[in-house]
Amino acid sequence: MVSTKAVVAAALLVSSSTISISNAFIAPITSTSRSSTSSLNAIKRGGGRRQPRQKAEYVPPMNDAIQQNEIRVSIATKDGKDESLGIMSKAEALAKAKEMGGLDLILINANSDPPVCKIVDYSKYRYMQEKKRKEKAKNSKATEIKEVKMSYKIGDHDYDVRLKAATKFIKQGNRVKATVQFRGREIQHDKLGVELLERLAGDLEEMANMEGKPRREGRSIGAILTPRVEVVKAINDAKRLKEKEKKKAKAETMAKRQEAKEASVAAVGSDDNDDDDEEEEENTIGSVLDGIDLDDDDEDDDFDDDDMDASLDELLGGSSKMTDDLFA
């Protein structure tokens, strides 16, 4: 028979192994739960992926928020220009803004002496500022860098094609990156590449300048050609002229539409007047006809027939029998 001590020892071994196995399986679960809990807490605290903050819109000081007591005031005219009202106190400027229809007194330039303020509706001022910003961004569009690639042993015809392309890009106001490429051992002829770039810069000397000297970049040599100030000014003047012509054409179109609209309104008014005249004429004719009694003609006809019968009786001697025999 098995002793009691052996049974107790076996029971202890089984219980200890069970505890170690349970601990081995519980430990990973505990760590996972802790990590998930910590991540949830981080999200609650505002951690994790954050959305970019929107930049707050700048609102200039206006009305009572203006701290200066003496200011230079101007107002906007109908043609879009500013008219100066002179230097006055803050209270006088606010009273003037209220007198002009409840407009706003906006601080334009706080660094001048005295500070400059403008009386204008803030919503209209904000709209005009946004319009100017968009127009400025449109006109000051960042120039692109166009690239012209060629070999140091390029032919005359191919060189003329590259020169024509570079001229076109510069006239558009863009910068041009001229690159001379080398293959294999051709890199030992880098001096020929530099001479080719200097030749291109010389041919474009009237409209472009080379920024610095040609630079070597691996197995190629490049140089940047920038349009001259005169070329950029001519391009901007052409753009302004084109915009001016476009606005003028738009104004002429709007004027023609307005004239056509006024002409159509006038034509509709004349038609209404003609209808009124015709209606008045019809009313006049109706009133005249109403004054004429057409039933009197029947009475006159009856009267004439009776008179005729009486006159026949008198001619025939008052004998009604003879009259009846005559007309029998």
Rosetta silent file (secondary structure, phi, psi, omega in degrees, C-alpha in Angstrom):
SEQUENCE: MVSTKAVVAAALLVSSSTISISNAFIAPITSTSRSSTSSLNAIKRGGGRRQPRQKAEYVPPMNDAIQQNEIRVSIATKDGKDESLGIMSKAEALAKAKEMGGLDLILINANSDPPVCKIVDYSKYRYMQEKKRKEKAKNSKATEIKEVKMSYKIGDHDYDVRLKAATKFIKQGNRVKATVQFRGREIQHDKLGVELLERLAGDLEEMANMEGKPRREGRSIGAILTPRVEVVKAINDAKRLKEKEKKKAKAETMAKRQEAKEASVAAVGSDDNDDDDEEEEENTIGSVLDGIDLDDDDEDDDFDDDDMDASLDELLGGSSKMTDDLFA
SCORE:     score description
SCORE:     0.000 S_00000001
   1 L     0.000  152.792 -178.641    0.000    0.000    0.000 S_00000001
   2 L   -82.857  137.493 -179.097    1.008    3.587   -0.671 S_00000001
   3 L   -76.006  162.006 -179.523    1.957    5.568    2.379 S_00000001
   4 H   -67.303  -35.105  179.978    0.216    8.763    3.417 S_00000001
   5 H   -64.058  -38.724  179.379    3.395   10.789    2.988 S_00000001
   6 H   -65.594  -38.629  179.541    3.699    9.774   -0.686 S_00000001
   7 H   -65.630  -42.022  179.683    0.123   10.849   -1.361 S_00000001
   8 H   -64.960  -40.475  179.683    0.667   14.245    0.260 S_00000001
   9 H   -64.072  -40.921  178.532    3.886   14.813   -1.718 S_00000001
  10 H   -65.352  -38.386  178.998    2.155   14.016   -5.010 S_00000001
  11 H   -65.593  -38.922  179.079   -0.689   16.423   -4.182 S_00000001
  12 H   -66.222  -39.577  178.591    1.758   19.224   -3.440 S_00000001
  13 H   -63.609  -42.202 -179.827    3.576   18.669   -6.742 S_00000001
  14 H   -64.668  -42.586 -179.040    0.338   18.823   -8.727 S_00000001
  15 H   -66.272  -38.908 -179.685   -0.832   22.005   -6.972 S_00000001
  16 H   -67.486  -40.112  178.149    2.502   23.811   -7.513 S_00000001
  17 H   -65.651  -38.124  178.678    2.572   22.934  -11.239 S_00000001
  18 H   -63.463  -41.674 -179.675   -1.013   24.166  -11.646 S_00000001
  19 H   -65.070  -41.023 -179.572   -0.175   27.496  -10.010 S_00000001
  20 H   -66.963  -40.034  178.858    2.863   28.043  -12.253 S_00000001
  21 H   -64.544  -43.408 -179.907    0.878   27.209  -15.396 S_00000001
  22 H   -62.822  -40.270  178.086   -1.954   29.574  -14.407 S_00000001
  23 H   -65.608  -36.182 -179.690    0.551   32.344  -13.702 S_00000001
  24 H   -64.676  -35.131  179.712    2.211   31.745  -17.066 S_00000001
  25 H   -84.680  -26.798 -176.947   -1.086   32.271  -18.880 S_00000001
  26 H   -79.477  -32.377 -174.533   -2.357   35.133  -16.752 S_00000001
  27 H   -59.229  -48.183  179.546    0.742   37.303  -17.030 S_00000001
  28 H   -62.224  -38.228 -179.018    0.422   38.174  -20.778 S_00000001
  29 H   -62.806  -40.571 -179.302   -3.277   38.941  -20.405 S_00000001
  30 H   -64.306  -43.474 -179.607   -2.551   41.315  -17.540 S_00000001
  31 H   -65.196  -38.963 -179.923    0.150   43.173  -19.515 S_00000001
  32 H   -65.193  -43.147 -179.669   -2.109   43.459  -22.574 S_00000001
  33 H   -64.465  -38.021  179.022   -4.977   44.831  -20.538 S_00000001
  34 H   -64.707  -41.533 -179.458   -2.656   47.335  -18.898 S_00000001
  35 H   -65.332  -41.985  178.894   -1.329   48.540  -22.283 S_00000001
  36 H   -65.307  -39.434  178.601   -4.818   48.908  -23.725 S_00000001
  37 H   -64.793  -40.615  179.249   -5.973   50.779  -20.630 S_00000001
  38 H   -65.720  -37.575  178.498   -3.002   53.131  -20.807 S_00000001
  39 H   -66.325  -38.710  176.889   -3.695   53.862  -24.500 S_00000001
  40 H   -64.841  -41.162  177.611   -7.328   54.659  -23.715 S_00000001
  41 H   -63.948  -36.373  178.497   -6.271   56.962  -20.927 S_00000001
  42 H   -65.307  -38.904  178.212   -3.838   58.691  -23.274 S_00000001
  43 H   -65.887  -40.653  178.422   -6.636   59.322  -25.787 S_00000001
  44 H   -64.004  -34.771  179.902   -8.858   60.721  -23.030 S_00000001
  45 L   -77.708   -2.592 -179.265   -6.064   63.063  -21.941 S_00000001
  46 L    98.511   10.729  179.634   -5.773   64.401  -25.495 S_00000001
  47 L   -82.036 -169.220 -179.772   -2.870   62.267  -26.617 S_00000001
  48 L    79.944 -153.019 -177.074   -2.517   60.313  -29.835 S_00000001
  49 L   -75.595  124.552 -178.851   -3.133   61.854  -33.268 S_00000001
  50 L  -110.359  144.459  177.579   -4.028   65.522  -33.033 S_00000001
  51 L   -80.479  143.811  178.768   -5.698   67.664  -35.657 S_00000001
  52 L   -65.552  138.488 -179.862   -3.775   70.765  -36.792 S_00000001
  53 L   -76.031  137.751  177.686   -5.020   73.919  -35.187 S_00000001
  54 L   -77.581  139.151 -179.439   -6.582   76.502  -37.452 S_00000001
  55 L   -71.434  128.860 -178.278   -4.877   79.859  -37.457 S_00000001
  56 L   -68.856  138.897 -179.455   -7.011   82.484  -35.742 S_00000001
  57 L   -74.157  136.804 -179.489   -8.127   85.321  -37.979 S_00000001
  58 L   -78.687  125.866  177.720   -6.632   88.701  -37.168 S_00000001
  59 L  -114.794  116.185 -177.513   -9.236   91.262  -36.150 S_00000001
  60 L   -69.057  153.375  176.131   -7.907   94.851  -36.005 S_00000001
  61 L   -62.108  138.446  179.948   -8.807   97.053  -33.028 S_00000001
  62 E  -150.940  155.637  178.997  -11.943   99.073  -33.709 S_00000001
  63 H    57.386 -122.187 -174.941  -14.414  101.388  -32.016 S_00000001
  64 H   -72.414  -16.067  179.831  -13.971  101.335  -28.220 S_00000001
  65 H   -75.137  -11.462  177.889  -11.045   98.865  -28.424 S_00000001
  66 L   -73.432  126.113 -175.696   -8.820  101.618  -29.877 S_00000001
  67 L   -90.589  -22.478 -178.020   -6.557  102.865  -27.070 S_00000001
  68 L   -72.954  142.230 -179.299   -5.177  105.986  -28.757 S_00000001
  69 L   -92.881  -29.020 -179.991   -6.938  109.256  -27.955 S_00000001
  70 E  -118.016  122.511 -173.791   -5.700  111.316  -30.939 S_00000001
  71 E  -138.054  159.593  172.960   -5.956  109.728  -34.378 S_00000001
  72 E   -99.480  125.062 -170.905   -5.911  110.599  -38.062 S_00000001
  73 E  -110.860  140.897  174.844   -9.235  109.665  -39.656 S_00000001
  74 E  -138.046  157.769  178.646  -10.066  108.832  -43.272 S_00000001
  75 E  -127.990  158.208  179.688  -13.173  107.603  -45.048 S_00000001
  76 E   -91.141  131.503  178.278  -13.723  105.541  -48.186 S_00000001
  77 L   -91.288  176.494 -177.744  -15.216  107.342  -51.200 S_00000001
  78 L   -68.361  -30.159 -179.083  -17.430  105.888  -53.921 S_00000001
  79 L   -83.205    5.876  176.717  -14.522  105.544  -56.378 S_00000001
  80 L    91.123    0.505 -179.713  -12.627  103.335  -53.913 S_00000001
  81 L   -96.537  165.427 -179.810  -10.119  105.950  -52.737 S_00000001
  82 E  -100.171  136.601  177.643   -9.577  107.260  -49.204 S_00000001
  83 E  -114.845  125.457 -176.147  -10.439  110.821  -48.227 S_00000001
  84 E   -81.517  135.782  176.502   -8.702  112.270  -45.164 S_00000001
  85 E  -102.660   -0.083  178.516  -10.805  114.042  -42.521 S_00000001
  86 E    93.955 -171.708 -178.663   -7.803  115.254  -40.567 S_00000001
  87 E   -93.509  132.838  179.392   -6.700  114.689  -36.988 S_00000001
  88 E  -150.542  170.226  179.384   -9.382  114.416  -34.327 S_00000001
  89 E   -77.950  167.592 -179.513  -10.004  112.809  -30.972 S_00000001
  90 H   -64.716  -39.675 -179.936  -11.314  109.302  -30.502 S_00000001
  91 H   -65.106  -42.226  178.595  -14.697  110.544  -29.267 S_00000001
  92 H   -64.197  -39.066  179.877  -15.133  112.826  -32.287 S_00000001
  93 H   -66.208  -41.236  178.178  -14.209  109.986  -34.655 S_00000001
  94 H   -65.554  -38.427  177.421  -16.723  107.629  -33.019 S_00000001
  95 H   -65.706  -38.877  177.522  -19.419  110.305  -33.235 S_00000001
  96 H   -64.743  -40.770  178.733  -18.589  110.844  -36.922 S_00000001
  97 H   -64.914  -39.659  178.253  -18.820  107.095  -37.597 S_00000001
  98 H   -68.227  -35.920  179.307  -22.198  106.943  -35.862 S_00000001
  99 H   -67.176  -30.974 -177.788  -23.383  109.978  -37.822 S_00000001
 100 L   -84.471   17.215  174.463  -22.460  108.309  -41.138 S_00000001
 101 L   107.718   26.857  178.621  -24.900  105.460  -40.580 S_00000001
 102 L    72.336   37.307  178.844  -23.471  103.451  -37.719 S_00000001
 103 L   -79.742  175.959 -177.738  -20.156  102.563  -39.392 S_00000001
 104 E  -104.029  147.086  173.948  -17.077  101.187  -37.637 S_00000001
 105 E  -101.811  109.386 -172.321  -13.889  103.019  -36.690 S_00000001
 106 E  -111.096  134.829  177.637  -11.036  100.629  -37.570 S_00000001
 107 E   -80.380  116.625 -176.570   -7.371  101.089  -36.656 S_00000001
 108 E   -92.935  -49.044 -177.026   -5.355  100.746  -39.888 S_00000001
 109 E  -136.306  108.600 -178.562   -1.813  101.726  -38.874 S_00000001
 110 L   -86.611  -12.549 -176.124   -0.910  101.939  -35.209 S_00000001
 111 L   -87.853  -15.570 -179.705    2.803  102.717  -35.811 S_00000001
 112 L   -77.024  166.356 -178.625    2.291  106.067  -37.543 S_00000001
 113 L  -124.877  107.698   -3.882    2.204  109.355  -35.655 S_00000001
 114 L   -77.472  166.407  179.448   -0.686  109.912  -35.061 S_00000001
 115 L   -60.269  148.770 -177.064   -2.230  106.456  -35.668 S_00000001
 116 E  -100.719  129.486  176.404   -4.393  106.120  -38.782 S_00000001
 117 E  -125.162  158.556 -177.486   -8.013  104.987  -38.514 S_00000001
 118 E  -133.207  136.044  177.336  -10.660  104.496  -41.145 S_00000001
 119 E   -94.242  112.100 -176.711  -14.434  104.865  -40.954 S_00000001
 120 E  -162.825  159.555  173.890  -15.959  101.970  -42.877 S_00000001
 121 L   -70.750  127.984 -174.394  -18.283   99.011  -42.471 S_00000001
 122 H   -63.208  -37.754  179.280  -16.161   96.182  -41.036 S_00000001
 123 H   -63.648  -41.162  177.471  -17.795   93.493  -43.179 S_00000001
 124 H   -68.088  -40.217  178.279  -17.079   95.511  -46.325 S_00000001
 125 H   -61.858  -43.172  178.617  -13.531   96.250  -45.133 S_00000001
 126 H   -63.692  -40.555  178.624  -12.912   92.560  -44.498 S_00000001
 127 H   -63.260  -43.905 -179.434  -14.244   91.650  -47.949 S_00000001
 128 H   -65.974  -38.773  178.275  -12.001   94.205  -49.676 S_00000001
 129 H   -64.393  -41.422  178.453   -8.933   93.033  -47.733 S_00000001
 130 H   -65.654  -38.004  178.336   -9.595   89.409  -48.717 S_00000001
 131 H   -65.264  -42.646  178.333  -10.070   90.454  -52.342 S_00000001
 132 H   -64.570  -39.804 -179.419   -6.765   92.350  -52.347 S_00000001
 133 H   -63.024  -44.074  179.408   -4.976   89.397  -50.758 S_00000001
 134 H   -65.626  -39.933  179.774   -6.249   86.980  -53.401 S_00000001
 135 H   -66.880  -38.494  178.354   -5.363   89.366  -56.223 S_00000001
 136 H   -66.091  -41.774  178.332   -1.877   89.877  -54.801 S_00000001
 137 H   -65.139  -33.589  178.823   -1.352   86.136  -54.466 S_00000001
 138 H   -69.055  -41.771 -177.743   -2.532   85.681  -58.035 S_00000001
 139 H   -74.850  -33.002 -178.522   -0.162   88.323  -59.419 S_00000001
 140 L   -98.261   45.471  178.832    2.817   87.215  -57.310 S_00000001
 141 L   -66.005  135.413 -178.464    2.630   83.590  -58.332 S_00000001
 142 L   -62.248  132.172 -178.861    5.844   81.722  -57.616 S_00000001
 143 L   -72.843  144.900  178.827    7.885   81.262  -60.758 S_00000001
 144 L   -89.594  158.328  176.721    8.546   77.744  -61.914 S_00000001
 145 E  -105.885  112.082  176.751   11.952   76.334  -62.750 S_00000001
 146 E   -93.299  148.021 -176.603   12.090   74.881  -66.246 S_00000001
 147 E  -118.650  138.877  176.517   14.930   72.596  -67.212 S_00000001
 148 E  -122.943  117.767 -177.206   16.823   72.321  -70.476 S_00000001
 149 E  -106.305  144.363  178.542   19.056   69.251  -70.853 S_00000001
 150 E  -159.362  169.270  179.428   21.812   68.771  -73.444 S_00000001
 151 E  -104.305  156.214 -178.413   25.107   67.005  -74.090 S_00000001
 152 L   -67.287  -20.703  178.613   28.526   68.644  -74.274 S_00000001
 153 L  -108.048   38.974 -178.804   28.826   67.435  -77.889 S_00000001
 154 L   -70.822  147.854  178.764   25.413   68.737  -78.980 S_00000001
 155 L   -81.406  169.693 -177.328   24.916   69.761  -82.610 S_00000001
 156 H   -64.886  -42.167 -178.693   24.075   73.257  -83.830 S_00000001
 157 H   -64.549  -46.435  179.075   20.484   72.400  -84.713 S_00000001
 158 H   -64.575  -35.000  177.565   19.777   70.761  -81.362 S_00000001
 159 H   -64.723  -40.527  178.263   21.442   73.690  -79.591 S_00000001
 160 H   -63.160  -36.343  177.387   19.139   76.126  -81.408 S_00000001
 161 H   -64.152  -43.680  178.793   16.136   74.077  -80.259 S_00000001
 162 H   -65.732  -38.296  179.130   17.328   74.267  -76.621 S_00000001
 163 H   -64.993  -41.241  178.150   18.009   77.988  -76.977 S_00000001
 164 H   -63.911  -41.276  179.029   14.517   78.589  -78.367 S_00000001
 165 H   -65.589  -42.138  179.036   12.933   76.645  -75.497 S_00000001
 166 H   -64.391  -39.082  177.891   14.955   78.563  -72.889 S_00000001
 167 H   -62.880  -41.300  178.712   13.967   81.878  -74.512 S_00000001
 168 H   -62.651  -44.200 -179.281   10.294   80.888  -74.383 S_00000001
 169 H   -64.871  -40.852 -178.620   10.507   79.958  -70.689 S_00000001
 170 H   -68.183  -37.884  178.113   12.274   83.212  -69.749 S_00000001
 171 H   -67.304  -21.366  175.179    9.726   85.332  -71.622 S_00000001
 172 L   -83.745   -2.481  179.324    7.047   83.640  -69.540 S_00000001
 173 L    89.148   10.988 -178.496    8.831   84.853  -66.405 S_00000001
 174 L   -95.522  154.590  173.014   10.182   81.438  -65.377 S_00000001
 175 E   -85.151  150.250 -175.695   13.690   80.530  -64.282 S_00000001
 176 E  -121.571  129.769  174.291   15.624   78.077  -66.441 S_00000001
 177 E  -104.691  110.109  178.570   17.977   75.356  -65.242 S_00000001
 178 E   -92.103  126.447 -175.755   20.431   74.440  -67.992 S_00000001
 179 E  -125.192  131.050  173.916   21.997   71.009  -67.475 S_00000001
 180 E  -107.692  120.918 -175.481   24.842   69.357  -69.376 S_00000001
 181 E  -100.724  145.955  178.505   24.828   65.570  -68.909 S_00000001
 182 L  -125.478  150.943  179.539   27.816   63.219  -69.149 S_00000001
 183 L  -125.577  130.341  175.795   27.985   59.460  -69.584 S_00000001
 184 H    59.018 -125.818 -176.446   30.757   57.212  -68.319 S_00000001
 185 H   -79.032    0.921  177.933   34.180   58.648  -68.968 S_00000001
 186 H   -65.167  -15.760 -177.876   32.707   61.771  -70.617 S_00000001
 187 H   -63.794  -19.387  178.502   32.859   63.426  -67.205 S_00000001
 188 H   -70.553  -11.941  178.101   36.548   64.165  -67.865 S_00000001
 189 H  -101.457   38.023 -177.458   35.364   66.749  -70.408 S_00000001
 190 H   -64.331  -26.355  177.922   33.586   68.862  -67.798 S_00000001
 191 H   -63.411  -35.846  177.883   35.331   71.999  -69.063 S_00000001
 192 H   -65.866  -35.260  176.683   33.472   71.637  -72.361 S_00000001
 193 H   -65.426  -41.065  177.903   30.213   71.506  -70.407 S_00000001
 194 H   -63.289  -41.941  178.703   31.056   74.730  -68.569 S_00000001
 195 H   -62.935  -36.744  179.382   31.888   76.425  -71.885 S_00000001
 196 H   -66.893  -40.375  178.266   28.545   75.286  -73.318 S_00000001
 197 H   -66.818  -40.366  177.231   26.646   76.752  -70.375 S_00000001
 198 H   -65.673  -34.698  176.061   28.525   80.034  -70.667 S_00000001
 199 H   -63.854  -43.098  178.797   27.695   80.102  -74.386 S_00000001
 200 H   -64.176  -41.935  178.605   23.982   79.657  -73.588 S_00000001
 201 H   -64.639  -35.525  177.399   24.133   82.414  -70.960 S_00000001
 202 H   -67.409  -39.015  178.294   25.805   84.714  -73.478 S_00000001
 203 H   -68.160  -25.917  179.486   23.105   84.106  -76.084 S_00000001
 204 L  -103.487   20.469 -174.284   20.443   84.933  -73.468 S_00000001
 205 L   -63.160  -31.971 -176.251   22.339   87.896  -72.017 S_00000001
 206 L   -71.798  -21.762 -175.789   19.698   90.450  -73.111 S_00000001
 207 L  -126.579   -5.122 -177.481   16.892   88.801  -71.142 S_00000001
 208 E  -148.569  155.017  175.564   18.516   86.615  -68.446 S_00000001
 209 E  -120.938  149.203  177.199   21.356   86.492  -65.946 S_00000001
 210 E   -89.416  130.304  178.158   23.270   83.459  -64.677 S_00000001
 211 L   -81.747  104.210  178.703   23.074   82.910  -60.924 S_00000001
 212 L    70.382 -148.465 -179.312   26.659   82.376  -59.855 S_00000001
 213 L  -111.486  160.984  177.022   28.833   79.872  -61.695 S_00000001
 214 L   -60.060  140.945 -178.402   27.990   76.446  -63.130 S_00000001
 215 E  -115.954  146.196  178.669   27.938   73.705  -60.493 S_00000001
 216 E   -92.733  128.888  179.700   28.814   70.064  -60.808 S_00000001
 217 E  -128.655   91.685 -178.235   26.141   67.650  -59.582 S_00000001
 218 L    65.831 -118.789  179.833   27.312   64.048  -59.919 S_00000001
 219 L   -99.547   31.763  177.863   27.616   63.272  -63.635 S_00000001
 220 E  -148.344  159.392  176.672   26.126   66.593  -64.761 S_00000001
 221 E  -125.794  131.637 -176.397   26.872   70.310  -64.618 S_00000001
 222 E  -132.587  160.516  177.745   24.058   72.824  -64.193 S_00000001
 223 E  -148.755  148.680 -178.744   23.415   76.557  -64.031 S_00000001
 224 E  -104.769  128.688  176.973   20.344   78.688  -63.209 S_00000001
 225 E  -110.061  124.470 -176.531   19.265   81.474  -65.581 S_00000001
 226 E  -112.038  137.970  178.386   16.977   84.159  -64.103 S_00000001
 227 E   -62.279  146.553  177.607   14.949   86.698  -66.125 S_00000001
 228 L   -70.763  164.858 -178.979   16.153   90.298  -65.975 S_00000001
 229 H   -63.492  -38.032 -179.420   14.200   92.991  -64.141 S_00000001
 230 H   -63.816  -39.206  179.746   13.142   94.607  -67.402 S_00000001
 231 H   -66.363  -43.864  179.563   11.682   91.344  -68.666 S_00000001
 232 H   -63.088  -41.061  179.208    9.744   90.755  -65.439 S_00000001
 233 H   -64.392  -41.907  178.104    8.414   94.317  -65.524 S_00000001
 234 H   -63.062  -39.397  178.753    7.296   93.947  -69.140 S_00000001
 235 H   -64.730  -43.727  179.186    5.519   90.693  -68.301 S_00000001
 236 H   -65.372  -39.343  177.627    3.713   92.302  -65.349 S_00000001
 237 H   -63.395  -39.784  178.245    2.720   95.321  -67.460 S_00000001
 238 H   -65.013  -39.156  177.532    1.300   93.014  -70.119 S_00000001
 239 H   -64.226  -43.308  178.981   -0.695   91.147  -67.470 S_00000001
 240 H   -63.426  -42.121  178.956   -2.092   94.393  -66.055 S_00000001
 241 H   -62.541  -40.547  178.407   -3.023   95.619  -69.530 S_00000001
 242 H   -64.747  -41.737  177.453   -4.780   92.358  -70.253 S_00000001
 243 H   -64.724  -39.025  179.023   -6.704   92.548  -66.976 S_00000001
 244 H   -64.028  -44.400  178.132   -7.641   96.170  -67.723 S_00000001
 245 H   -63.661  -37.723  178.861   -8.918   95.281  -71.181 S_00000001
 246 H   -64.090  -43.756  178.201  -10.870   92.388  -69.710 S_00000001
 247 H   -65.060  -39.647  178.855  -12.527   94.659  -67.140 S_00000001
 248 H   -63.340  -44.642  177.777  -13.298   97.245  -69.824 S_00000001
 249 H   -62.328  -38.174  178.681  -14.926   94.638  -72.058 S_00000001
 250 H   -65.913  -40.231  178.654  -16.950   93.391  -69.105 S_00000001
 251 H   -65.256  -40.818  178.238  -18.125   96.935  -68.318 S_00000001
 252 H   -63.522  -40.515  178.262  -19.146   97.508  -71.946 S_00000001
 253 H   -62.874  -42.395  178.696  -21.092   94.246  -71.946 S_00000001
 254 H   -65.226  -37.499  178.852  -22.901   95.219  -68.759 S_00000001
 255 H   -65.740  -41.010  178.531  -23.720   98.660  -70.216 S_00000001
 256 H   -64.390  -40.609  178.008  -25.183   97.081  -73.364 S_00000001
 257 H   -63.405  -38.953  179.295  -27.286   94.718  -71.286 S_00000001
 258 H   -65.983  -41.793  178.088  -28.567   97.640  -69.223 S_00000001
 259 H   -63.141  -42.514  178.561  -29.478   99.603  -72.357 S_00000001
 260 H   -63.846  -38.115  179.092  -31.304   96.597  -73.812 S_00000001
 261 H   -66.097  -42.847  178.249  -33.179   96.135  -70.541 S_00000001
 262 H   -64.794  -38.901  178.675  -34.224   99.804  -70.447 S_00000001
 263 H   -64.258  -40.223  178.970  -35.335   99.639  -74.098 S_00000001
 264 H   -66.295  -39.014  177.368  -37.481   96.574  -73.393 S_00000001
 265 H   -64.352  -41.158  178.373  -39.066   98.291  -70.387 S_00000001
 266 H   -64.608  -39.053  179.128  -39.807  101.377  -72.504 S_00000001
 267 H   -64.998  -41.212  177.310  -41.362   99.207  -75.239 S_00000001
 268 H   -63.709  -37.449  177.586  -43.622   97.492  -72.708 S_00000001
 269 H   -65.762  -39.931  178.393  -44.680  100.914  -71.383 S_00000001
 270 H   -66.351  -38.326  176.953  -45.568  102.176  -74.880 S_00000001
 271 H   -62.539  -39.091  178.017  -47.668   99.050  -75.522 S_00000001
 272 H   -64.770  -37.976  178.603  -49.575   99.696  -72.312 S_00000001
 273 H   -66.364  -39.860  178.178  -50.246  103.300  -73.409 S_00000001
 274 H   -63.668  -40.670  178.107  -51.575  102.117  -76.796 S_00000001
 275 H   -63.833  -37.814  178.300  -53.907   99.668  -75.070 S_00000001
 276 H   -65.603  -40.526  178.930  -55.188  102.471  -72.832 S_00000001
 277 H   -63.848  -43.165  179.507  -55.843  104.716  -75.880 S_00000001
 278 H   -64.268  -40.312  178.917  -57.767  101.963  -77.657 S_00000001
 279 H   -65.280  -38.794  178.868  -59.825  101.250  -74.557 S_00000001
 280 H   -65.857  -39.556  178.801  -60.616  104.974  -74.159 S_00000001
 281 H   -65.266  -40.410  177.878  -61.666  105.201  -77.815 S_00000001
 282 H   -64.038  -39.028  178.246  -63.951  102.193  -77.423 S_00000001
 283 H   -64.750  -37.830  179.118  -65.515  103.732  -74.346 S_00000001
 284 H   -65.338  -45.166  179.257  -66.144  106.992  -76.262 S_00000001
 285 H   -63.709  -39.877  178.819  -67.817  105.181  -79.161 S_00000001
 286 H   -63.426  -39.748  178.877  -69.936  103.167  -76.741 S_00000001
 287 H   -66.442  -35.539  178.102  -71.080  106.307  -74.958 S_00000001
 288 H   -66.742  -43.083 -179.625  -72.085  107.896  -78.287 S_00000001
 289 H   -67.135  -32.341  178.367  -74.058  104.819  -79.342 S_00000001
 290 H   -65.606  -28.436  179.801  -75.785  104.696  -75.986 S_00000001
 291 L   -76.125  -10.412 -179.212  -77.157  108.214  -76.620 S_00000001
 292 L   -97.560  126.849  179.717  -78.890  107.076  -79.803 S_00000001
 293 L   -96.795  105.943 -176.360  -82.424  105.509  -79.359 S_00000001
 294 L   -79.808  -15.008  179.886  -82.876  102.980  -82.137 S_00000001
 295 L   -72.324  -19.244  179.853  -86.462  102.038  -81.098 S_00000001
 296 H   -64.755  -27.169 -178.719  -87.820  105.370  -82.387 S_00000001
 297 H   -64.424  -38.763  179.602  -87.400  104.189  -85.987 S_00000001
 298 H   -65.449  -40.124  178.005  -90.011  101.461  -85.497 S_00000001
 299 H   -64.641  -39.696  178.695  -92.480  103.964  -84.078 S_00000001
 300 H   -65.326  -37.525  179.671  -91.833  106.288  -86.991 S_00000001
 301 H   -64.993  -42.276  177.859  -92.378  103.422  -89.445 S_00000001
 302 H   -62.469  -39.887  179.450  -95.709  102.548  -87.802 S_00000001
 303 H   -64.856  -39.917 -178.932  -96.731  106.164  -87.894 S_00000001
 304 H   -66.907  -39.101  179.244  -95.955  106.506  -91.584 S_00000001
 305 H   -63.935  -40.491  178.405  -98.006  103.389  -92.486 S_00000001
 306 H   -65.001  -41.572  178.274 -101.052  104.764  -90.654 S_00000001
 307 H   -63.094  -38.393 -179.464 -100.737  108.115  -92.387 S_00000001
 308 H   -65.437  -42.119  178.429 -100.503  106.398  -95.775 S_00000001
 309 H   -62.565  -40.307  179.832 -103.707  104.413  -95.159 S_00000001
 310 H   -65.589  -39.245 -179.561 -105.548  107.580  -94.127 S_00000001
 311 H   -67.671  -34.143  177.328 -104.450  109.454  -97.240 S_00000001
 312 H   -68.343  -39.987  178.311 -105.690  106.650  -99.535 S_00000001
 313 H   -62.351  -38.600  179.085 -109.087  106.671  -97.868 S_00000001
 314 H   -66.353  -39.712 -178.509 -109.349  110.412  -98.456 S_00000001
 315 H   -67.439  -35.508 -177.430 -108.494  110.092 -102.178 S_00000001
 316 L   -90.607   14.577  173.515 -111.050  107.357 -102.781 S_00000001
 317 L    83.598   21.556  175.341 -113.814  109.342 -101.146 S_00000001
 318 L    75.167   14.720 -179.807 -113.640  107.789  -97.738 S_00000001
 319 L   -93.571  114.840 -179.666 -114.999  104.457  -98.975 S_00000001
 320 H   -76.489  -25.776  179.607 -113.292  101.645  -97.222 S_00000001
 321 H   -66.950  -41.779  178.676 -115.079   99.063  -99.448 S_00000001
 322 H   -65.174  -36.467  179.928 -113.512  100.482 -102.576 S_00000001
 323 H   -65.822  -39.264 -179.458 -110.149  100.454 -100.912 S_00000001
 324 H   -68.652  -40.170  178.167 -110.553   96.812  -99.960 S_00000001
 325 H   -64.354  -33.735 -179.188 -111.628   95.907 -103.538 S_00000001
 326 H   -69.013  -35.539 -177.038 -108.603   97.734 -104.965 S_00000001
 327 L  -102.968   14.467  179.592 -106.122   95.850 -102.867 S_00000001
 328 L   -75.714    0.000    0.000 -107.952   92.515 -102.962 S_00000001
